[in-house]
Amino acid sequence: MEEKNTKLDFSGQDIYVGLDTGMKSWKVTILTGKLEHKTFTQPPKPEVLVSYLHRHFPGAKYQCVYEAGYFGFWIHDALRQQGVNCIVTHPADVPTKNKERRNRNDKVDARKLARNLRNGELTALYVPPRKALEDRSLVRTRMQMVKKRTRCKNQIKALLISYGYTTPDELVRSDWSKRFIQWLEELSFQWESGRQTLDSLLEELKHLQGSIAELTQHIRQLAQQEPYRKQVELLTSIPGISTLTAMVFLTEVVDINRFRNLDHLASYVGLVPGEDSSGDMERTTGISRRRNPYLRNILIESSWMAVRKDPALLMTFSKLSKRMPKNRAIVRIARKLLSRIRYVLKNQEAYEICVVS
C-alpha cells in the first residue's frame, strides 16, 4: 500500500499578511490567493509571526504590510531579515469601505490591509537605512527642543504680564540675553511661591538652552562627516540655507533621486495646493495639509532669509506681494527655493546667485 505524501508545500504561492500593530499585541490577518485563512492575535514579536508562516505555509512567498506610525520601521526591517517581503504604507492611502470606516477596530484594520495588499492597491513608503533614521532623530530632537524653549519663554513672559512686570527700556532689544536673565533672577515677588515659580521656569530654560547647544554641536560635527559633508557644502551655497537647514533636509529626504520630479518632491514637503473640484467647478484650497512638517516649516523660515540675501528672489517676492498676502507669497518662494535645492543635489553643482529667478 502506497504511503500518502502529507507534507505541506506552498512553493510558488503568495501569502498575504495584514498587520495591525499595538504595544501589547498584534492583530494579524492571513489571506491566500483565494480565501481568508485566519485572523488572530499574537505577541508583538516578528519572530512569532515568521514561525507561524513557516509552520503553516512552508515554501510560500510571504507578503506583509502594516501602517506607518508609532512603531517606525523596525518591524519592517526585522521581517525582511527573516525572509518576509514587508512594506509600510501611509494610513491615509489605504482604500477604506464606508462600513470599515464606521466600524473600525484592530480586526477590521488587519483584514483591510491584507485585502488591499492582495489586490495590489497599496503604495509602499520609502524606508530609510537605519543610520539615516538615527541621524534624523538627532536633528528632529533639536527642533523639538527649540519648540520647548519657545514655549518656556512664552510661559515666563505670561507670568511677568500677569503680575504687572514690564521689561526695562534698556533690555527691550536684548530679550533673553545674559543681562535680561540676570534681571529676571533679581526680580522681587511679594511671596516666596511667586519667586519659586519663576526660578523653576528659568531653570527649565537654562536646561533647554544647554541641550540645544549640545545637540547643535553634534549636528555640526555630523555635517562634516560622510555622507553629508559634500551635500552640506552644496546646499549652503544657496542663500537662506544654513548648515542646520541643510541637515534637516538631508536627513528627512535621505535620497533626492527617489523623487520623480519637482512636483513629487514638493508634494512630499507639502508645498502643493489642495483642490476641491466637481464637474465644471474647480477650486484650489491652499497648500495641502498633508506634508512633512519638519521640511515645510524649515523651508518657509529659510525663504524669509533667502529673500533678504538673493536679489532674484526679492524681486519675485515683491511682485507676488502686490497680488497676494505675504504669507502666501513666501510659499511660492519656498517652492522656488526647493527647486534650487533639488537642482544642486541632482547635478552636484554649487548654486550661483543670478539676476533673474
Short mmCIF file of C-alpha atoms in Angstrom, two decimals:
data_model
loop_
_atom_site.label_atom_id
_atom_site.label_comp_id
_atom_site.label_asym_id
_atom_site.label_seq_id
_atom_site.Cartn_x
_atom_site.Cartn_y
_atom_site.Cartn_z
CA MET A 1 0.00 0.00 0.00
CA GLU A 2 1.47 3.36 -1.05
CA GLU A 3 2.14 5.95 1.65
CA LYS A 4 0.42 9.27 1.02
CA ASN A 5 2.56 12.41 0.97
CA THR A 6 1.01 14.76 3.54
CA LYS A 7 3.90 17.21 3.71
CA LEU A 8 2.76 20.80 3.17
CA ASP A 9 4.27 22.65 0.23
CA PHE A 10 3.19 26.14 -0.83
CA SER A 11 6.06 26.75 -3.25
CA GLY A 12 5.21 29.43 -5.83
CA GLN A 13 2.16 30.69 -3.89
CA ASP A 14 1.78 34.14 -2.33
CA ILE A 15 0.57 34.52 1.24
CA TYR A 16 -0.71 37.99 2.22
CA VAL A 17 -0.44 39.28 5.78
CA GLY A 18 -2.19 42.38 7.16
CA LEU A 19 -0.64 43.53 10.41
CA ASP A 20 -2.29 45.92 12.86
CA THR A 21 0.46 46.75 15.34
CA GLY A 22 -0.04 47.51 19.01
CA MET A 23 2.12 47.89 22.08
CA LYS A 24 0.97 44.72 23.82
CA SER A 25 -0.25 42.62 20.87
CA TRP A 26 -0.62 42.50 17.09
CA LYS A 27 -3.77 41.63 15.18
CA VAL A 28 -2.88 39.51 12.14
CA THR A 29 -4.96 38.59 9.08
CA ILE A 30 -3.59 36.00 6.65
CA LEU A 31 -5.01 35.55 3.15
CA THR A 32 -4.13 33.08 0.43
CA GLY A 33 -4.69 33.95 -3.22
CA LYS A 34 -8.36 32.92 -2.98
CA LEU A 35 -9.56 32.94 0.62
CA GLU A 36 -9.02 34.12 4.17
CA HIS A 37 -7.00 31.73 6.28
CA LYS A 38 -7.33 33.28 9.72
CA THR A 39 -7.41 36.47 11.81
CA PHE A 40 -5.75 36.13 15.19
CA THR A 41 -3.89 37.95 17.94
CA GLN A 42 -0.22 37.34 18.67
CA PRO A 43 2.54 38.81 20.86
CA PRO A 44 4.28 41.88 19.35
CA LYS A 45 7.28 39.90 18.09
CA PRO A 46 8.24 39.44 14.41
CA GLU A 47 9.75 36.00 15.05
CA VAL A 48 6.38 34.69 16.29
CA LEU A 49 4.72 35.68 13.01
CA VAL A 50 7.56 34.25 10.91
CA SER A 51 7.41 30.97 12.80
CA TYR A 52 3.64 30.74 12.19
CA LEU A 53 4.06 31.38 8.47
CA HIS A 54 6.81 28.78 8.09
CA ARG A 55 4.78 26.23 10.02
CA HIS A 56 1.51 26.65 8.12
CA PHE A 57 2.71 27.81 4.69
CA PRO A 58 6.18 26.33 4.11
CA GLY A 59 7.83 27.35 0.87
CA ALA A 60 5.41 30.21 0.13
CA LYS A 61 6.32 33.80 -0.73
CA TYR A 62 5.22 35.94 2.21
CA GLN A 63 3.87 39.47 1.60
CA CYS A 64 3.20 41.65 4.65
CA VAL A 65 2.03 45.21 5.27
CA TYR A 66 1.43 47.50 8.24
CA GLU A 67 0.64 51.20 8.58
CA ALA A 68 3.30 53.82 9.30
CA GLY A 69 3.08 55.34 12.75
CA TYR A 70 4.28 54.97 16.30
CA PHE A 71 6.41 51.87 15.73
CA GLY A 72 8.54 53.28 12.94
CA PHE A 73 10.32 50.85 10.64
CA TRP A 74 11.97 48.31 12.95
CA ILE A 75 9.21 45.74 12.33
CA HIS A 76 9.74 46.14 8.57
CA ASP A 77 13.48 45.56 8.95
CA ALA A 78 13.06 42.57 11.27
CA LEU A 79 10.56 40.81 8.98
CA ARG A 80 12.68 41.41 5.88
CA GLN A 81 15.72 39.97 7.60
CA GLN A 82 13.69 36.80 8.20
CA GLY A 83 12.52 36.43 4.61
CA VAL A 84 9.15 38.22 4.70
CA ASN A 85 8.63 40.86 1.99
CA CYS A 86 7.19 43.60 4.19
CA ILE A 87 6.08 47.08 3.16
CA VAL A 88 4.92 50.07 5.22
CA THR A 89 2.06 52.19 3.88
CA HIS A 90 0.60 55.58 4.78
CA PRO A 91 -2.70 55.21 6.68
CA ALA A 92 -4.37 57.88 4.51
CA ASP A 93 -3.55 55.91 1.36
CA VAL A 94 -5.32 52.70 2.42
CA PRO A 95 -8.61 52.23 0.48
CA THR A 96 -11.38 52.00 3.06
CA LYS A 97 -15.02 50.98 2.65
CA ASN A 98 -17.69 53.06 4.37
CA LYS A 99 -18.61 50.11 6.60
CA GLU A 100 -14.97 49.79 7.70
CA ARG A 101 -14.85 53.50 8.44
CA ARG A 102 -17.95 53.31 10.65
CA ASN A 103 -16.98 50.09 12.45
CA ARG A 104 -13.27 50.44 12.94
CA ASN A 105 -11.26 48.14 15.18
CA ASP A 106 -7.98 46.21 15.04
CA LYS A 107 -9.55 43.18 13.39
CA VAL A 108 -11.19 45.26 10.67
CA ASP A 109 -7.93 47.16 10.05
CA ALA A 110 -5.88 43.97 9.73
CA ARG A 111 -8.36 42.45 7.25
CA LYS A 112 -8.49 45.66 5.24
CA LEU A 113 -4.70 45.81 4.95
CA ALA A 114 -4.42 42.16 3.89
CA ARG A 115 -7.19 42.55 1.29
CA ASN A 116 -5.72 45.70 -0.23
CA LEU A 117 -2.26 44.13 -0.28
CA ARG A 118 -3.60 41.13 -2.21
CA ASN A 119 -5.42 43.45 -4.62
CA GLY A 120 -2.26 45.45 -5.28
CA GLU A 121 -3.87 48.68 -4.09
CA LEU A 122 -1.22 49.81 -1.60
CA THR A 123 1.73 52.14 -2.14
CA ALA A 124 4.88 51.33 -0.18
CA LEU A 125 6.58 54.15 1.70
CA TYR A 126 10.30 54.73 1.33
CA VAL A 127 12.13 53.14 4.26
CA PRO A 128 15.45 54.86 5.01
CA PRO A 129 18.51 52.93 6.23
CA ARG A 130 18.89 52.65 10.00
CA LYS A 131 21.79 55.17 10.10
CA ALA A 132 19.70 57.77 8.27
CA LEU A 133 16.85 57.23 10.74
CA GLU A 134 19.12 57.68 13.75
CA ASP A 135 20.69 60.82 12.23
CA ARG A 136 17.16 62.09 11.56
CA SER A 137 16.18 61.53 15.19
CA LEU A 138 19.14 63.67 16.33
CA VAL A 139 18.11 66.57 14.07
CA ARG A 140 14.43 66.27 14.96
CA THR A 141 15.19 66.22 18.68
CA ARG A 142 16.97 69.57 18.38
CA MET A 143 13.96 71.05 16.56
CA GLN A 144 11.64 69.74 19.26
CA MET A 145 13.88 71.22 21.97
CA VAL A 146 13.73 74.61 20.23
CA LYS A 147 9.92 74.41 20.33
CA LYS A 148 10.02 73.61 24.05
CA ARG A 149 12.35 76.57 24.64
CA THR A 150 9.95 78.90 22.84
CA ARG A 151 7.07 77.59 24.94
CA CYS A 152 9.11 78.10 28.12
CA LYS A 153 9.95 81.69 27.15
CA ASN A 154 6.28 82.38 26.49
CA GLN A 155 5.39 81.00 29.93
CA ILE A 156 7.90 83.36 31.56
CA LYS A 157 6.56 86.36 29.63
CA ALA A 158 2.99 85.41 30.54
CA LEU A 159 3.98 85.19 34.22
CA LEU A 160 5.56 88.65 34.12
CA ILE A 161 2.50 90.16 32.44
CA SER A 162 0.14 88.56 34.97
CA TYR A 163 1.96 90.33 37.83
CA GLY A 164 2.39 93.64 36.04
CA TYR A 165 6.14 93.47 35.41
CA THR A 166 7.43 95.31 32.34
CA THR A 167 10.84 94.89 30.74
CA PRO A 168 13.16 97.89 31.35
CA ASP A 169 13.71 100.04 28.25
CA GLU A 170 17.42 99.22 28.11
CA LEU A 171 16.61 95.48 27.90
CA VAL A 172 13.73 95.59 25.40
CA ARG A 173 16.02 94.88 22.45
CA SER A 174 18.07 92.27 24.28
CA ASP A 175 15.42 89.73 25.27
CA TRP A 176 16.92 86.55 26.70
CA SER A 177 20.44 87.99 26.86
CA LYS A 178 22.57 87.42 29.98
CA ARG A 179 21.53 90.84 31.27
CA PHE A 180 17.86 90.05 30.73
CA ILE A 181 18.19 86.70 32.54
CA GLN A 182 20.02 88.44 35.39
CA TRP A 183 17.18 90.95 35.67
CA LEU A 184 14.69 88.08 35.87
CA GLU A 185 16.74 86.41 38.59
CA GLU A 186 16.74 89.61 40.67
CA LEU A 187 13.01 90.35 40.38
CA SER A 188 11.27 90.53 43.75
CA PHE A 189 7.88 88.97 44.44
CA GLN A 190 5.59 89.57 47.37
CA TRP A 191 5.61 85.90 48.29
CA GLU A 192 8.11 83.07 48.00
CA SER A 193 5.78 80.99 45.82
CA GLY A 194 5.94 83.59 43.02
CA ARG A 195 9.74 83.64 43.14
CA GLN A 196 9.88 79.84 43.11
CA THR A 197 7.61 79.71 40.05
CA LEU A 198 9.90 81.98 38.04
CA ASP A 199 13.04 80.18 39.28
CA SER A 200 11.63 76.84 38.11
CA LEU A 201 10.90 78.24 34.66
CA LEU A 202 14.36 79.81 34.43
CA GLU A 203 15.94 76.50 35.42
CA GLU A 204 14.00 74.74 32.67
CA LEU A 205 15.03 77.43 30.16
CA LYS A 206 18.72 77.05 31.03
CA HIS A 207 18.49 73.27 30.74
CA LEU A 208 16.86 73.55 27.31
CA GLN A 209 19.45 76.06 26.12
CA GLY A 210 22.24 73.73 27.22
CA SER A 211 20.63 70.74 25.48
CA ILE A 212 20.10 72.72 22.27
CA ALA A 213 23.72 73.90 22.27
CA GLU A 214 24.97 70.34 22.76
CA LEU A 215 22.72 68.94 20.03
CA THR A 216 23.74 71.73 17.65
CA GLN A 217 27.38 70.86 18.18
CA HIS A 218 26.72 67.18 17.44
CA ILE A 219 24.78 68.05 14.28
CA ARG A 220 27.55 70.35 13.02
CA GLN A 221 30.08 67.58 13.62
CA LEU A 222 27.84 65.13 11.75
CA ALA A 223 27.61 67.60 8.85
CA GLN A 224 31.40 67.32 8.41
CA GLN A 225 31.24 63.54 8.04
CA GLU A 226 30.23 61.30 5.16
CA PRO A 227 27.76 61.06 3.53
CA TYR A 228 26.79 64.64 4.44
CA ARG A 229 29.94 66.76 4.02
CA LYS A 230 29.77 67.37 0.26
CA GLN A 231 25.96 67.70 0.22
CA VAL A 232 26.03 70.31 3.00
CA GLU A 233 28.66 72.33 1.13
CA LEU A 234 26.45 72.35 -1.97
CA LEU A 235 23.28 73.29 -0.10
CA THR A 236 24.85 76.11 1.92
CA SER A 237 25.87 77.76 -1.36
CA ILE A 238 22.14 78.62 -1.73
CA PRO A 239 21.15 81.90 0.00
CA GLY A 240 18.99 81.22 3.04
CA ILE A 241 20.25 77.66 3.62
CA SER A 242 22.34 77.20 6.77
CA THR A 243 24.18 74.08 7.88
CA LEU A 244 21.33 73.17 10.22
CA THR A 245 18.73 73.67 7.48
CA ALA A 246 20.80 71.52 5.14
CA MET A 247 20.96 68.74 7.72
CA VAL A 248 17.20 68.87 8.24
CA PHE A 249 16.67 68.49 4.51
CA LEU A 250 19.24 65.72 4.03
CA THR A 251 18.06 63.61 6.96
CA GLU A 252 14.39 63.94 6.02
CA VAL A 253 14.77 63.33 2.27
CA VAL A 254 17.76 60.94 2.51
CA ASP A 255 17.86 60.21 -1.25
CA ILE A 256 16.85 63.01 -3.65
CA ASN A 257 16.74 60.53 -6.55
CA ARG A 258 13.69 58.76 -5.11
CA PHE A 259 11.53 61.69 -6.26
CA ARG A 260 10.48 61.56 -9.91
CA ASN A 261 10.36 65.33 -10.40
CA LEU A 262 9.95 68.65 -8.58
CA ASP A 263 6.17 68.19 -8.18
CA HIS A 264 6.73 64.84 -6.48
CA LEU A 265 9.24 66.40 -4.08
CA ALA A 266 7.02 69.43 -3.45
CA SER A 267 4.12 67.10 -2.64
CA TYR A 268 6.26 65.28 -0.06
CA VAL A 269 7.31 68.57 1.54
CA GLY A 270 3.76 69.96 1.46
CA LEU A 271 4.16 72.84 -0.99
CA VAL A 272 1.38 71.92 -3.43
CA PRO A 273 -2.13 73.41 -3.43
CA GLY A 274 -5.09 71.28 -2.48
CA GLU A 275 -8.03 71.00 -4.89
CA ASP A 276 -11.78 70.67 -4.41
CA SER A 277 -13.33 70.11 -7.84
CA SER A 278 -16.68 68.85 -9.02
CA GLY A 279 -17.95 68.82 -12.59
CA ASP A 280 -17.10 72.13 -14.26
CA MET A 281 -16.16 73.79 -10.97
CA GLU A 282 -12.53 73.86 -9.87
CA ARG A 283 -11.32 75.40 -6.62
CA THR A 284 -7.88 75.39 -5.05
CA THR A 285 -7.82 75.22 -1.25
CA GLY A 286 -4.34 76.47 -0.40
CA ILE A 287 -1.31 74.33 0.34
CA SER A 288 -2.08 70.76 1.32
CA ARG A 289 -2.42 69.72 4.94
CA ARG A 290 -0.52 66.55 4.11
CA ARG A 291 3.14 67.35 4.47
CA ASN A 292 6.44 66.68 6.13
CA PRO A 293 6.11 69.32 8.90
CA TYR A 294 9.84 69.50 9.61
CA LEU A 295 10.70 70.22 5.98
CA ARG A 296 7.89 72.63 5.22
CA ASN A 297 8.49 74.71 8.34
CA ILE A 298 12.24 74.93 7.79
CA LEU A 299 11.83 75.84 4.11
CA ILE A 300 9.36 78.61 4.91
CA GLU A 301 11.76 80.00 7.53
CA SER A 302 14.68 79.76 5.10
CA SER A 303 12.65 81.54 2.42
CA TRP A 304 12.29 84.63 4.62
CA MET A 305 16.07 84.68 4.91
CA ALA A 306 16.59 83.99 1.21
CA VAL A 307 14.54 86.99 0.01
CA ARG A 308 16.85 89.23 2.05
CA LYS A 309 20.00 87.75 0.52
CA ASP A 310 19.08 86.90 -3.07
CA PRO A 311 18.08 89.80 -5.40
CA ALA A 312 16.23 87.47 -7.77
CA LEU A 313 14.04 86.05 -5.01
CA LEU A 314 13.48 89.52 -3.56
CA MET A 315 12.27 90.76 -6.95
CA THR A 316 9.93 87.77 -7.32
CA PHE A 317 8.64 88.17 -3.76
CA SER A 318 7.94 91.88 -4.33
CA LYS A 319 5.91 91.11 -7.46
CA LEU A 320 3.95 88.35 -5.77
CA SER A 321 3.20 90.52 -2.71
CA LYS A 322 1.39 93.02 -4.92
CA ARG A 323 -1.33 90.49 -5.79
CA MET A 324 -1.46 88.23 -2.73
CA PRO A 325 -0.75 88.30 1.05
CA LYS A 326 2.91 87.98 2.01
CA ASN A 327 2.36 84.67 3.82
CA ARG A 328 1.09 83.18 0.54
CA ALA A 329 3.84 84.80 -1.49
CA ILE A 330 6.52 83.26 0.72
CA VAL A 331 5.12 79.80 -0.02
CA ARG A 332 5.79 80.45 -3.71
CA ILE A 333 9.33 81.47 -2.79
CA ALA A 334 9.72 78.28 -0.76
CA ARG A 335 8.87 76.23 -3.84
CA LYS A 336 11.50 78.13 -5.85
CA LEU A 337 13.99 77.51 -3.07
CA LEU A 338 13.08 73.82 -3.15
CA SER A 339 13.69 73.79 -6.90
CA ARG A 340 17.18 75.18 -6.34
CA ILE A 341 17.90 72.61 -3.65
CA ARG A 342 16.83 69.80 -5.97
CA TYR A 343 18.93 71.13 -8.85
CA VAL A 344 22.05 71.49 -6.69
CA LEU A 345 21.76 67.96 -5.30
CA LYS A 346 20.81 66.31 -8.60
CA ASN A 347 23.62 67.96 -10.56
CA GLN A 348 26.18 68.16 -7.74
CA GLU A 349 26.85 71.81 -8.59
CA ALA A 350 27.10 74.74 -6.18
CA TYR A 351 24.49 77.46 -6.64
CA GLU A 352 25.49 80.82 -8.10
CA ILE A 353 23.39 83.91 -7.47
CA CYS A 354 21.96 85.33 -10.69
CA VAL A 355 19.88 88.36 -11.57
CA VAL A 356 16.74 86.57 -12.77
CA SER A 357 14.79 83.93 -10.86
#
